[in-house]
């Protein structure tokens, strides 16, 4: 043996730690060289799918070199240390104010917002504000606050199920049906009562990419108020769409321009074009964000209101959001999102023409679309088999059941993001054509592989 007690001279992969297998479920007794630990973690991670071919996720998988540099420089920033990092705190403030303006808040001086770790936290805060507002009004009227309910489509993102479970709110799901794939106000009066804290409208349903018509939902709530006196507000879950609609569908009425919209949330890490770890929520005015939910931290010797579930969380993502706002501006965001929509429309139209598929959506809202296998096309394969075949080529294109009430319908979906170029999209189309050819040539049904992982939206 060489005179090398710590194994520093050993070639890579022949070092202690690498040569003898690392301990996977227990803290190792002894340290190892940073190079060795790096190599082990790095190598484990190469077993992940390639994020650029991950067409399942809505979350950013590409940022430019300057953003990467900023990310590395700011990795140590804790967002909650507002007194110690006042510049980052100021930039956070600018970011949500930029969004408030983009979403047509009536009075820029009378609004409140915050960054969050993602849309999930932002939705929780939006929901909590609705709940607290309802509780305050009920208490003031001497009425019971025992049974709050929240109305939403049965095709909501899982965060809303969590919100109801965690905060003791009864979820009232309006079922999706072939005629009403999204919440559109249809039969809403059957769900609203005096215990309704609000209605969730989703801008960019995760299953299909379709928009819920915020304006139509609001009009229905106007009618309900006229006949019952109940004044029910809307939270717009714009996880994806709130960063697409302002640029690509500027005439759509979905934001604070619709009077009933109380609050809007979005994922900075989806079409805000930042790597995972940032979301945003903004309220119409300070009055609809109950003061009791706001806490105060010290900031430059003064006092800074905070409203968040997390305490510590990365500040780097907030700086990256501001970087994107400066780098891209309205024109840049429009160009990028429109290009993604164009790629989505190209893909959906070619997939629609292939023969075996019916499109459920085309990607003309957010650049997300889904399709089903045509009834009677084949008994030999399913969209799950096509997903498996594409995965063999590196493409991650998930198949999954539609939401409750339509869960016997199997969908397959593509989320187009910046980085899926026309060129790569054409490669994907070639792959789909080739695999459909393979599957259609089967003489007997493929076995049902079973054991599918549940797919969370
Ligand atoms: C992604 C998504 C969420 C959850 O957002 P995260 O940023 O992943 O926490 C909530 N609602 C909708 C509609 C979504 O698309």
Short mmCIF file of C-alpha atoms and ligand atoms in Angstrom, two decimals:
data_model
loop_
_atom_site.label_atom_id
_atom_site.label_comp_id
_atom_site.label_asym_id
_atom_site.label_seq_id
_atom_site.Cartn_x
_atom_site.Cartn_y
_atom_site.Cartn_z
CA UNK A 1 0.00 0.00 0.00
CA UNK A 2 1.18 3.49 -0.83
CA UNK A 3 2.06 5.83 2.02
CA UNK A 4 -1.34 7.45 1.79
CA UNK A 5 -3.29 6.86 4.97
CA UNK A 6 -6.27 9.04 3.93
CA UNK A 7 -6.40 7.68 0.43
CA UNK A 8 -5.72 11.09 -1.09
CA UNK A 9 -3.48 9.70 -3.79
CA UNK A 10 -5.85 6.94 -4.79
CA UNK A 11 -7.32 7.34 -8.24
CA UNK A 12 -10.94 8.45 -8.42
CA UNK A 13 -13.32 5.53 -7.80
CA UNK A 14 -10.60 3.63 -5.95
CA UNK A 15 -10.75 5.85 -2.86
CA UNK A 16 -12.20 4.78 0.45
CA UNK A 17 -15.86 5.75 0.29
CA UNK A 18 -16.00 5.02 -3.41
CA UNK A 19 -14.19 1.71 -3.48
CA UNK A 20 -16.17 0.25 -0.58
CA UNK A 21 -19.64 1.71 -1.05
CA UNK A 22 -21.01 4.62 0.96
CA UNK A 23 -23.47 4.22 3.78
CA UNK A 24 -26.84 5.11 2.39
CA UNK A 25 -29.09 5.31 5.44
CA UNK A 26 -26.72 6.07 8.30
CA UNK A 27 -24.41 8.97 8.93
CA UNK A 28 -20.91 7.66 8.16
CA UNK A 29 -18.61 7.45 11.15
CA UNK A 30 -15.70 9.18 9.46
CA UNK A 31 -15.30 12.07 7.06
CA UNK A 32 -14.24 11.60 3.46
CA UNK A 33 -12.46 13.92 1.10
CA UNK A 34 -14.68 16.60 -0.44
CA UNK A 35 -13.74 15.34 -3.91
CA UNK A 36 -14.88 11.88 -3.00
CA UNK A 37 -18.17 13.04 -1.51
CA UNK A 38 -18.74 15.28 -4.51
CA UNK A 39 -18.14 12.44 -6.91
CA UNK A 40 -20.55 10.15 -5.07
CA UNK A 41 -23.38 12.70 -4.93
CA UNK A 42 -22.74 13.82 -8.48
CA UNK A 43 -22.87 10.26 -9.71
CA UNK A 44 -26.06 9.41 -7.83
CA UNK A 45 -27.69 12.43 -9.46
CA UNK A 46 -26.83 11.30 -13.00
CA UNK A 47 -29.45 8.61 -12.51
CA UNK A 48 -32.11 11.34 -12.63
CA UNK A 49 -33.84 12.05 -15.89
CA UNK A 50 -32.40 14.88 -17.99
CA UNK A 51 -34.22 18.00 -16.82
CA UNK A 52 -34.21 19.54 -20.30
CA UNK A 53 -36.18 16.54 -21.59
CA UNK A 54 -38.55 16.68 -18.60
CA UNK A 55 -41.78 17.72 -20.27
CA UNK A 56 -43.74 16.75 -17.15
CA UNK A 57 -42.60 19.64 -14.96
CA UNK A 58 -43.84 23.21 -15.08
CA UNK A 59 -40.72 24.36 -13.28
CA UNK A 60 -37.81 26.13 -14.98
CA UNK A 61 -35.06 23.91 -16.27
CA UNK A 62 -32.97 26.54 -18.02
CA UNK A 63 -31.50 29.91 -17.09
CA UNK A 64 -28.72 31.84 -18.77
CA UNK A 65 -25.09 32.11 -17.65
CA UNK A 66 -25.44 35.44 -15.84
CA UNK A 67 -28.33 34.01 -13.84
CA UNK A 68 -26.23 30.99 -12.93
CA UNK A 69 -23.47 33.32 -11.76
CA UNK A 70 -25.85 35.39 -9.68
CA UNK A 71 -27.28 32.20 -8.21
CA UNK A 72 -23.84 31.01 -7.09
CA UNK A 73 -23.01 34.46 -5.66
CA UNK A 74 -26.27 34.70 -3.70
CA UNK A 75 -26.59 31.13 -2.46
CA UNK A 76 -25.89 32.27 1.11
CA UNK A 77 -28.68 34.87 1.31
CA UNK A 78 -31.50 34.14 3.74
CA UNK A 79 -34.66 35.94 2.68
CA UNK A 80 -35.84 36.48 6.27
CA UNK A 81 -32.72 38.44 7.28
CA UNK A 82 -34.23 41.68 6.07
CA UNK A 83 -32.24 43.81 8.48
CA UNK A 84 -28.94 42.19 7.48
CA UNK A 85 -29.71 42.01 3.76
CA UNK A 86 -31.72 45.17 3.19
CA UNK A 87 -30.86 45.24 -0.52
CA UNK A 88 -32.37 41.80 -1.06
CA UNK A 89 -35.40 42.83 1.02
CA UNK A 90 -35.82 45.92 -1.15
CA UNK A 91 -35.60 43.82 -4.30
CA UNK A 92 -38.26 41.44 -2.99
CA UNK A 93 -40.50 44.43 -2.45
CA UNK A 94 -39.87 45.69 -5.99
CA UNK A 95 -40.65 42.28 -7.45
CA UNK A 96 -44.10 41.86 -5.94
CA UNK A 97 -44.91 45.48 -6.73
CA UNK A 98 -43.92 44.86 -10.34
CA UNK A 99 -46.35 41.92 -10.33
CA UNK A 100 -49.09 43.96 -8.64
CA UNK A 101 -48.74 46.51 -11.44
CA UNK A 102 -48.65 43.83 -14.13
CA UNK A 103 -51.89 42.41 -12.66
CA UNK A 104 -53.64 45.81 -12.61
CA UNK A 105 -53.92 46.36 -8.89
CA UNK A 106 -56.28 49.37 -8.47
CA UNK A 107 -54.01 51.42 -6.17
CA UNK A 108 -50.27 50.70 -6.14
CA UNK A 109 -49.96 52.42 -2.76
CA UNK A 110 -52.68 50.33 -1.18
CA UNK A 111 -51.66 46.75 -1.83
CA UNK A 112 -49.66 44.06 -0.11
CA UNK A 113 -47.71 41.07 -1.34
CA UNK A 114 -44.78 38.81 -0.64
CA UNK A 115 -42.45 36.26 -2.08
CA UNK A 116 -42.92 32.65 -0.99
CA UNK A 117 -41.14 29.38 -1.57
CA UNK A 118 -43.54 28.56 -4.41
CA UNK A 119 -47.19 28.71 -5.38
CA UNK A 120 -48.13 26.22 -2.69
CA UNK A 121 -47.17 28.60 0.10
CA UNK A 122 -48.65 31.51 -1.85
CA UNK A 123 -51.97 29.63 -2.25
CA UNK A 124 -52.01 28.77 1.45
CA UNK A 125 -51.63 32.47 2.28
CA UNK A 126 -54.31 33.49 -0.22
CA UNK A 127 -56.66 30.87 1.24
CA UNK A 128 -55.85 31.84 4.82
CA UNK A 129 -56.63 35.48 4.12
CA UNK A 130 -60.01 34.46 2.67
CA UNK A 131 -60.70 32.31 5.69
CA UNK A 132 -59.71 34.98 8.20
CA UNK A 133 -61.73 37.67 6.39
CA UNK A 134 -64.78 35.39 6.50
CA UNK A 135 -64.19 34.58 10.20
CA UNK A 136 -63.86 38.28 11.09
CA UNK A 137 -67.08 39.13 9.28
CA UNK A 138 -68.97 36.22 10.83
CA UNK A 139 -67.74 37.02 14.33
CA UNK A 140 -68.68 40.66 13.92
CA UNK A 141 -72.19 39.51 12.95
CA UNK A 142 -72.35 37.14 15.91
CA UNK A 143 -72.49 34.09 13.65
CA UNK A 144 -70.79 30.71 13.81
CA UNK A 145 -67.36 30.18 12.25
CA UNK A 146 -67.43 26.40 12.60
CA UNK A 147 -67.88 25.28 9.04
CA UNK A 148 -65.93 27.25 6.45
CA UNK A 149 -65.95 25.91 2.89
CA UNK A 150 -63.97 26.71 -0.23
CA UNK A 151 -65.29 26.12 -3.74
CA UNK A 152 -63.07 24.83 -6.52
CA UNK A 153 -62.99 22.50 -9.48
CA UNK A 154 -62.39 18.81 -8.83
CA UNK A 155 -59.38 19.33 -11.14
CA UNK A 156 -57.56 21.68 -8.77
CA UNK A 157 -53.88 21.29 -8.08
CA UNK A 158 -53.19 19.17 -4.99
CA UNK A 159 -52.22 22.25 -2.94
CA UNK A 160 -55.90 23.16 -2.55
CA UNK A 161 -56.73 19.74 -1.15
CA UNK A 162 -53.87 20.27 1.27
CA UNK A 163 -55.04 23.75 2.16
CA UNK A 164 -58.47 22.41 3.11
CA UNK A 165 -57.03 19.49 5.06
CA UNK A 166 -54.39 21.50 6.92
CA UNK A 167 -56.58 24.50 7.81
CA UNK A 168 -59.86 22.72 8.48
CA UNK A 169 -61.84 24.02 5.57
CA UNK A 170 -64.44 21.89 3.79
CA UNK A 171 -63.49 21.52 0.13
CA UNK A 172 -66.48 21.82 -2.19
CA UNK A 173 -65.45 20.32 -5.48
CA UNK A 174 -67.40 21.23 -8.57
CA UNK A 175 -67.06 18.08 -10.70
CA UNK A 176 -65.37 18.24 -14.07
CA UNK A 177 -67.34 16.74 -16.93
CA UNK A 178 -66.81 16.44 -20.68
CA UNK A 179 -68.87 19.63 -21.13
CA UNK A 180 -67.21 21.48 -18.26
CA UNK A 181 -63.55 20.54 -18.15
CA UNK A 182 -62.86 23.59 -16.01
CA UNK A 183 -64.71 25.58 -13.35
CA UNK A 184 -66.77 28.02 -15.40
CA UNK A 185 -69.58 29.14 -13.10
CA UNK A 186 -71.93 26.36 -14.21
CA UNK A 187 -74.25 25.48 -11.27
CA UNK A 188 -72.03 27.48 -8.92
CA UNK A 189 -75.14 28.58 -7.00
CA UNK A 190 -75.53 25.01 -5.75
CA UNK A 191 -72.22 25.24 -3.90
CA UNK A 192 -72.21 28.75 -2.43
CA UNK A 193 -73.64 29.37 1.02
CA UNK A 194 -73.01 31.65 3.99
CA UNK A 195 -70.01 29.53 5.01
CA UNK A 196 -68.21 29.93 1.70
CA UNK A 197 -64.89 31.69 2.26
CA UNK A 198 -64.14 32.01 -1.45
CA UNK A 199 -63.81 30.44 -4.88
CA UNK A 200 -60.52 29.33 -6.41
CA UNK A 201 -60.09 30.02 -10.12
CA UNK A 202 -57.14 28.37 -11.82
CA UNK A 203 -55.33 30.12 -14.59
CA UNK A 204 -53.77 27.18 -16.28
CA UNK A 205 -55.35 23.94 -15.07
CA UNK A 206 -52.55 21.47 -14.47
CA UNK A 207 -54.30 18.56 -16.20
CA UNK A 208 -54.89 20.30 -19.52
CA UNK A 209 -53.46 23.82 -19.44
CA UNK A 210 -56.97 25.26 -19.92
CA UNK A 211 -57.86 28.57 -18.26
CA UNK A 212 -60.80 28.86 -15.92
CA UNK A 213 -62.79 31.90 -17.06
CA UNK A 214 -62.32 34.21 -14.08
CA UNK A 215 -64.64 36.81 -15.55
CA UNK A 216 -67.49 34.33 -16.07
CA UNK A 217 -67.04 32.95 -12.55
CA UNK A 218 -67.13 36.52 -11.18
CA UNK A 219 -70.32 37.31 -13.15
CA UNK A 220 -71.96 34.20 -11.74
CA UNK A 221 -70.94 35.30 -8.25
CA UNK A 222 -72.49 38.73 -9.00
CA UNK A 223 -75.79 36.99 -9.78
CA UNK A 224 -75.49 34.92 -6.62
CA UNK A 225 -74.89 38.06 -4.58
CA UNK A 226 -77.88 39.77 -6.18
CA UNK A 227 -80.17 36.91 -5.17
CA UNK A 228 -78.67 35.89 -1.81
CA UNK A 229 -76.65 38.86 -0.57
CA UNK A 230 -73.54 36.67 -0.21
CA UNK A 231 -70.41 38.50 -1.35
CA UNK A 232 -67.96 35.74 -2.30
CA UNK A 233 -64.44 36.62 -3.45
CA UNK A 234 -62.03 34.87 -5.78
CA UNK A 235 -58.43 33.79 -5.35
CA UNK A 236 -56.78 33.31 -8.73
CA UNK A 237 -54.27 30.46 -8.67
CA UNK A 238 -52.18 31.73 -11.53
CA UNK A 239 -49.26 29.39 -10.84
CA UNK A 240 -48.53 29.29 -14.56
CA UNK A 241 -51.00 31.61 -16.28
CA UNK A 242 -50.36 34.73 -14.23
CA UNK A 243 -46.95 34.93 -15.90
CA UNK A 244 -48.26 34.15 -19.39
CA UNK A 245 -51.62 35.90 -19.76
CA UNK A 246 -50.29 39.46 -19.17
CA UNK A 247 -47.94 39.02 -22.12
CA UNK A 248 -49.73 36.73 -24.52
CA UNK A 249 -53.45 37.26 -23.78
CA UNK A 250 -53.44 40.93 -22.72
CA UNK A 251 -57.17 41.32 -23.41
CA UNK A 252 -58.26 38.48 -21.16
CA UNK A 253 -60.05 39.71 -18.01
CA UNK A 254 -58.68 37.57 -15.20
CA UNK A 255 -56.68 39.77 -12.81
CA UNK A 256 -57.48 42.62 -10.41
CA UNK A 257 -59.37 44.27 -13.26
CA UNK A 258 -62.10 41.80 -12.24
CA UNK A 259 -63.54 43.34 -9.07
CA UNK A 260 -64.11 40.07 -7.25
CA UNK A 261 -60.48 39.01 -7.43
CA UNK A 262 -59.11 39.31 -3.91
CA UNK A 263 -55.67 37.85 -4.42
CA UNK A 264 -53.46 36.31 -7.09
CA UNK A 265 -50.63 33.83 -6.68
CA UNK A 266 -48.01 32.60 -9.11
CA UNK A 267 -44.89 30.45 -9.22
CA UNK A 268 -41.83 32.53 -9.99
CA UNK A 269 -40.19 29.22 -10.78
CA UNK A 270 -42.68 28.29 -13.51
CA UNK A 271 -43.32 30.86 -16.24
CA UNK A 272 -41.64 33.47 -14.05
CA UNK A 273 -38.58 31.73 -15.52
CA UNK A 274 -36.58 31.22 -12.29
CA UNK A 275 -35.11 27.97 -10.95
CA UNK A 276 -37.17 26.17 -8.26
CA UNK A 277 -37.77 27.97 -4.98
CA UNK A 278 -39.85 31.11 -5.51
CA UNK A 279 -43.52 32.07 -5.65
CA UNK A 280 -45.50 35.28 -5.26
CA UNK A 281 -48.83 36.39 -3.86
CA UNK A 282 -50.43 39.83 -4.06
CA UNK A 283 -53.68 41.16 -2.54
CA UNK A 284 -56.04 43.68 -4.13
CA UNK A 285 -55.68 46.06 -1.19
CA UNK A 286 -54.55 46.04 2.40
CA UNK A 287 -58.10 45.71 3.71
CA UNK A 288 -58.57 42.21 2.26
CA UNK A 289 -55.38 40.93 3.90
CA UNK A 290 -56.37 40.73 7.60
CA UNK A 291 -53.84 42.46 9.84
CA UNK A 292 -53.88 39.50 12.24
CA UNK A 293 -51.99 37.41 9.66
CA UNK A 294 -49.15 39.91 9.42
CA UNK A 295 -46.08 39.67 11.62
CA UNK A 296 -43.41 42.27 12.06
CA UNK A 297 -39.66 41.85 11.79
CA UNK A 298 -37.04 44.46 12.36
CA UNK A 299 -35.74 46.10 9.22
CA UNK A 300 -33.18 48.89 9.14
CA UNK A 301 -34.07 49.67 12.71
CA UNK A 302 -37.66 49.97 11.59
CA UNK A 303 -40.43 47.51 11.18
CA UNK A 304 -41.14 45.28 8.20
CA UNK A 305 -44.42 43.42 7.84
CA UNK A 306 -44.01 39.77 6.87
CA UNK A 307 -46.63 37.24 6.03
CA UNK A 308 -45.26 33.84 5.22
CA UNK A 309 -45.41 30.30 6.52
CA UNK A 310 -41.65 29.82 6.24
CA UNK A 311 -39.11 31.71 8.26
CA UNK A 312 -35.76 31.06 6.58
CA UNK A 313 -35.77 30.50 2.86
CA UNK A 314 -33.44 31.22 -0.04
CA UNK A 315 -33.02 34.84 -1.03
CA UNK A 316 -31.15 33.95 -4.21
CA UNK A 317 -34.31 33.07 -6.10
CA UNK A 318 -35.76 36.49 -5.39
CA UNK A 319 -32.65 38.12 -6.84
CA UNK A 320 -32.95 35.82 -9.83
CA UNK A 321 -36.56 36.91 -10.31
CA UNK A 322 -35.49 40.53 -10.36
CA UNK A 323 -32.70 39.64 -12.77
CA UNK A 324 -35.27 38.12 -15.16
CA UNK A 325 -37.56 41.15 -14.83
CA UNK A 326 -34.68 43.47 -15.76
CA UNK A 327 -33.15 41.21 -18.36
CA UNK A 328 -36.39 40.48 -20.19
CA UNK A 329 -38.84 43.28 -19.57
CA UNK A 330 -42.32 42.99 -21.01
CA UNK A 331 -41.03 42.45 -24.52
CA UNK A 332 -38.67 39.69 -23.47
CA UNK A 333 -41.30 37.85 -21.46
CA UNK A 334 -43.73 38.18 -24.32
CA UNK A 335 -41.21 36.84 -26.82
CA UNK A 336 -40.26 33.86 -24.66
CA UNK A 337 -43.80 32.86 -23.66
CA UNK A 338 -45.10 33.36 -27.20
CA UNK A 339 -42.31 31.22 -28.57
CA UNK A 340 -43.24 28.47 -26.09
CA UNK A 341 -46.89 28.78 -27.14
CA UNK A 342 -45.85 28.54 -30.80
CA UNK A 343 -43.84 25.40 -30.08
CA UNK A 344 -46.79 23.96 -28.14
CA UNK A 345 -49.19 24.74 -31.01
CA UNK A 346 -46.81 23.14 -33.51
CA UNK A 347 -46.48 20.01 -31.36
CA UNK A 348 -50.20 19.72 -30.65
CA UNK A 349 -51.19 20.18 -34.27
CA UNK A 350 -48.70 17.52 -35.43
CA UNK A 351 -49.74 15.13 -32.66
CA UNK A 352 -53.39 15.73 -33.57
CA UNK A 353 -52.61 14.80 -37.18
CA UNK A 354 -50.90 11.53 -36.31
CA UNK A 355 -54.18 9.62 -36.19
CA UNK A 356 -54.43 7.78 -32.88
CA UNK A 357 -54.99 10.85 -30.69
CA UNK A 358 -57.68 13.38 -29.86
CA UNK A 359 -56.43 16.68 -28.47
CA UNK A 360 -57.99 17.87 -25.22
CA UNK A 361 -56.21 21.22 -25.46
CA UNK A 362 -53.76 22.80 -27.88
CA UNK A 363 -51.41 24.94 -25.78
CA UNK A 364 -52.90 28.28 -26.82
CA UNK A 365 -53.40 29.39 -23.19
CA UNK A 366 -50.31 28.44 -21.27
CA UNK A 367 -47.99 26.38 -23.49
CA UNK A 368 -49.33 23.13 -22.04
CA UNK A 369 -51.55 20.67 -23.83
CA UNK A 370 -52.91 17.16 -23.41
CA UNK A 371 -54.37 14.45 -25.54
CA UNK A 372 -56.21 11.14 -25.21
CA UNK A 373 -56.08 7.94 -27.22
CA UNK A 374 -59.00 7.82 -29.67
CA UNK A 375 -61.78 5.50 -28.61
CA UNK A 376 -61.42 2.22 -30.45
CA UNK A 377 -57.97 2.99 -31.87
CA UNK A 378 -56.33 -0.06 -30.28
CA UNK A 379 -56.66 -2.66 -27.58
CA UNK A 380 -52.94 -3.35 -27.68
CA UNK A 381 -51.42 -0.32 -26.02
CA UNK A 382 -52.20 2.68 -23.84
CA UNK A 383 -50.73 6.12 -23.33
CA UNK A 384 -48.81 4.66 -20.40
CA UNK A 385 -47.02 2.39 -22.86
CA UNK A 386 -46.25 5.33 -25.12
CA UNK A 387 -44.86 7.21 -22.09
CA UNK A 388 -42.64 4.21 -21.29
CA UNK A 389 -41.40 4.00 -24.88
CA UNK A 390 -40.56 7.70 -24.97
CA UNK A 391 -38.79 7.40 -21.65
CA UNK A 392 -36.48 4.83 -23.20
CA UNK A 393 -35.35 7.64 -25.50
CA UNK A 394 -34.91 10.08 -22.61
CA UNK A 395 -38.16 12.04 -23.16
CA UNK A 396 -40.32 12.39 -20.05
CA UNK A 397 -43.91 12.77 -21.27
CA UNK A 398 -46.25 11.58 -18.52
CA UNK A 399 -49.58 9.81 -18.88
CA UNK A 400 -52.04 10.10 -15.99
CA UNK A 401 -55.74 9.86 -15.18
CA UNK A 402 -57.95 12.95 -15.47
CA UNK A 403 -59.23 14.42 -12.19
CA UNK A 404 -61.88 12.76 -10.01
CA UNK A 405 -65.25 12.42 -11.74
CA UNK A 406 -63.44 11.72 -15.04
CA UNK A 407 -60.63 9.55 -13.77
CA UNK A 408 -61.28 6.77 -16.28
CA UNK A 409 -59.98 9.14 -18.94
CA UNK A 410 -56.21 8.80 -19.48
CA UNK A 411 -54.36 11.88 -20.63
CA UNK A 412 -50.85 12.49 -21.84
CA UNK A 413 -49.40 15.96 -21.48
CA UNK A 414 -46.54 18.14 -22.66
CA UNK A 415 -45.43 21.26 -20.79
CA UNK A 416 -43.42 23.43 -23.17
CA UNK A 417 -40.87 25.66 -21.48
CA UNK A 418 -38.07 27.92 -22.60
CA UNK A 419 -35.36 25.61 -23.89
CA UNK A 420 -37.66 23.28 -25.84
CA UNK A 421 -36.72 24.70 -29.22
CA UNK A 422 -38.54 24.06 -32.49
CA UNK A 423 -35.63 21.85 -33.44
CA UNK A 424 -35.89 19.68 -30.31
CA UNK A 425 -39.67 19.65 -30.67
CA UNK A 426 -39.29 18.17 -34.15
CA UNK A 427 -37.00 15.49 -32.71
CA UNK A 428 -39.69 14.73 -30.16
CA UNK A 429 -42.31 14.45 -32.91
CA UNK A 430 -40.07 11.99 -34.76
CA UNK A 431 -39.74 9.97 -31.56
CA UNK A 432 -43.51 9.91 -31.01
CA UNK A 433 -44.15 8.89 -34.63
CA UNK A 434 -41.58 6.10 -34.42
CA UNK A 435 -42.97 4.78 -31.14
CA UNK A 436 -46.56 4.97 -32.33
CA UNK A 437 -45.42 2.98 -35.38
CA UNK A 438 -43.86 0.38 -33.12
CA UNK A 439 -46.91 0.16 -30.85
CA UNK A 440 -49.40 0.05 -33.72
CA UNK A 441 -47.47 -2.85 -35.25
CA UNK A 442 -48.06 -5.01 -32.15
CA UNK A 443 -50.17 -8.07 -32.85
CA UNK A 444 -51.18 -8.65 -29.23
CA UNK A 445 -51.86 -6.43 -26.23
CA UNK A 446 -48.92 -5.34 -24.10
CA UNK A 447 -49.19 -6.66 -20.55
CA UNK A 448 -50.48 -4.16 -18.02
CA UNK A 449 -47.30 -3.30 -16.18
CA UNK A 450 -49.22 -2.22 -13.06
CA UNK A 451 -47.60 -0.41 -10.17
CA UNK A 452 -47.77 3.00 -11.80
CA UNK A 453 -46.51 5.79 -9.64
CA UNK A 454 -49.25 8.23 -8.72
CA UNK A 455 -48.70 11.41 -10.72
CA UNK A 456 -49.11 14.60 -8.75
CA UNK A 457 -50.13 17.75 -10.48
C1 LIG B 1 -47.71 24.11 -9.80
C2 LIG B 1 -49.02 24.55 -9.31
C3 LIG B 1 -49.25 24.75 -7.94
C4 LIG B 1 -48.18 24.47 -6.92
O1 LIG B 1 -47.13 25.34 -7.14
P1 LIG B 1 -45.65 25.12 -6.58
O2 LIG B 1 -44.96 26.34 -7.06
O3 LIG B 1 -45.17 23.87 -7.21
O4 LIG B 1 -45.74 25.02 -5.09
C5 LIG B 1 -50.48 25.22 -7.54
N1 LIG B 1 -51.46 25.45 -8.44
C6 LIG B 1 -51.29 25.26 -9.75
C7 LIG B 1 -52.41 25.57 -10.69
C8 LIG B 1 -50.07 24.81 -10.24
O5 LIG B 1 -49.88 24.64 -11.55
#
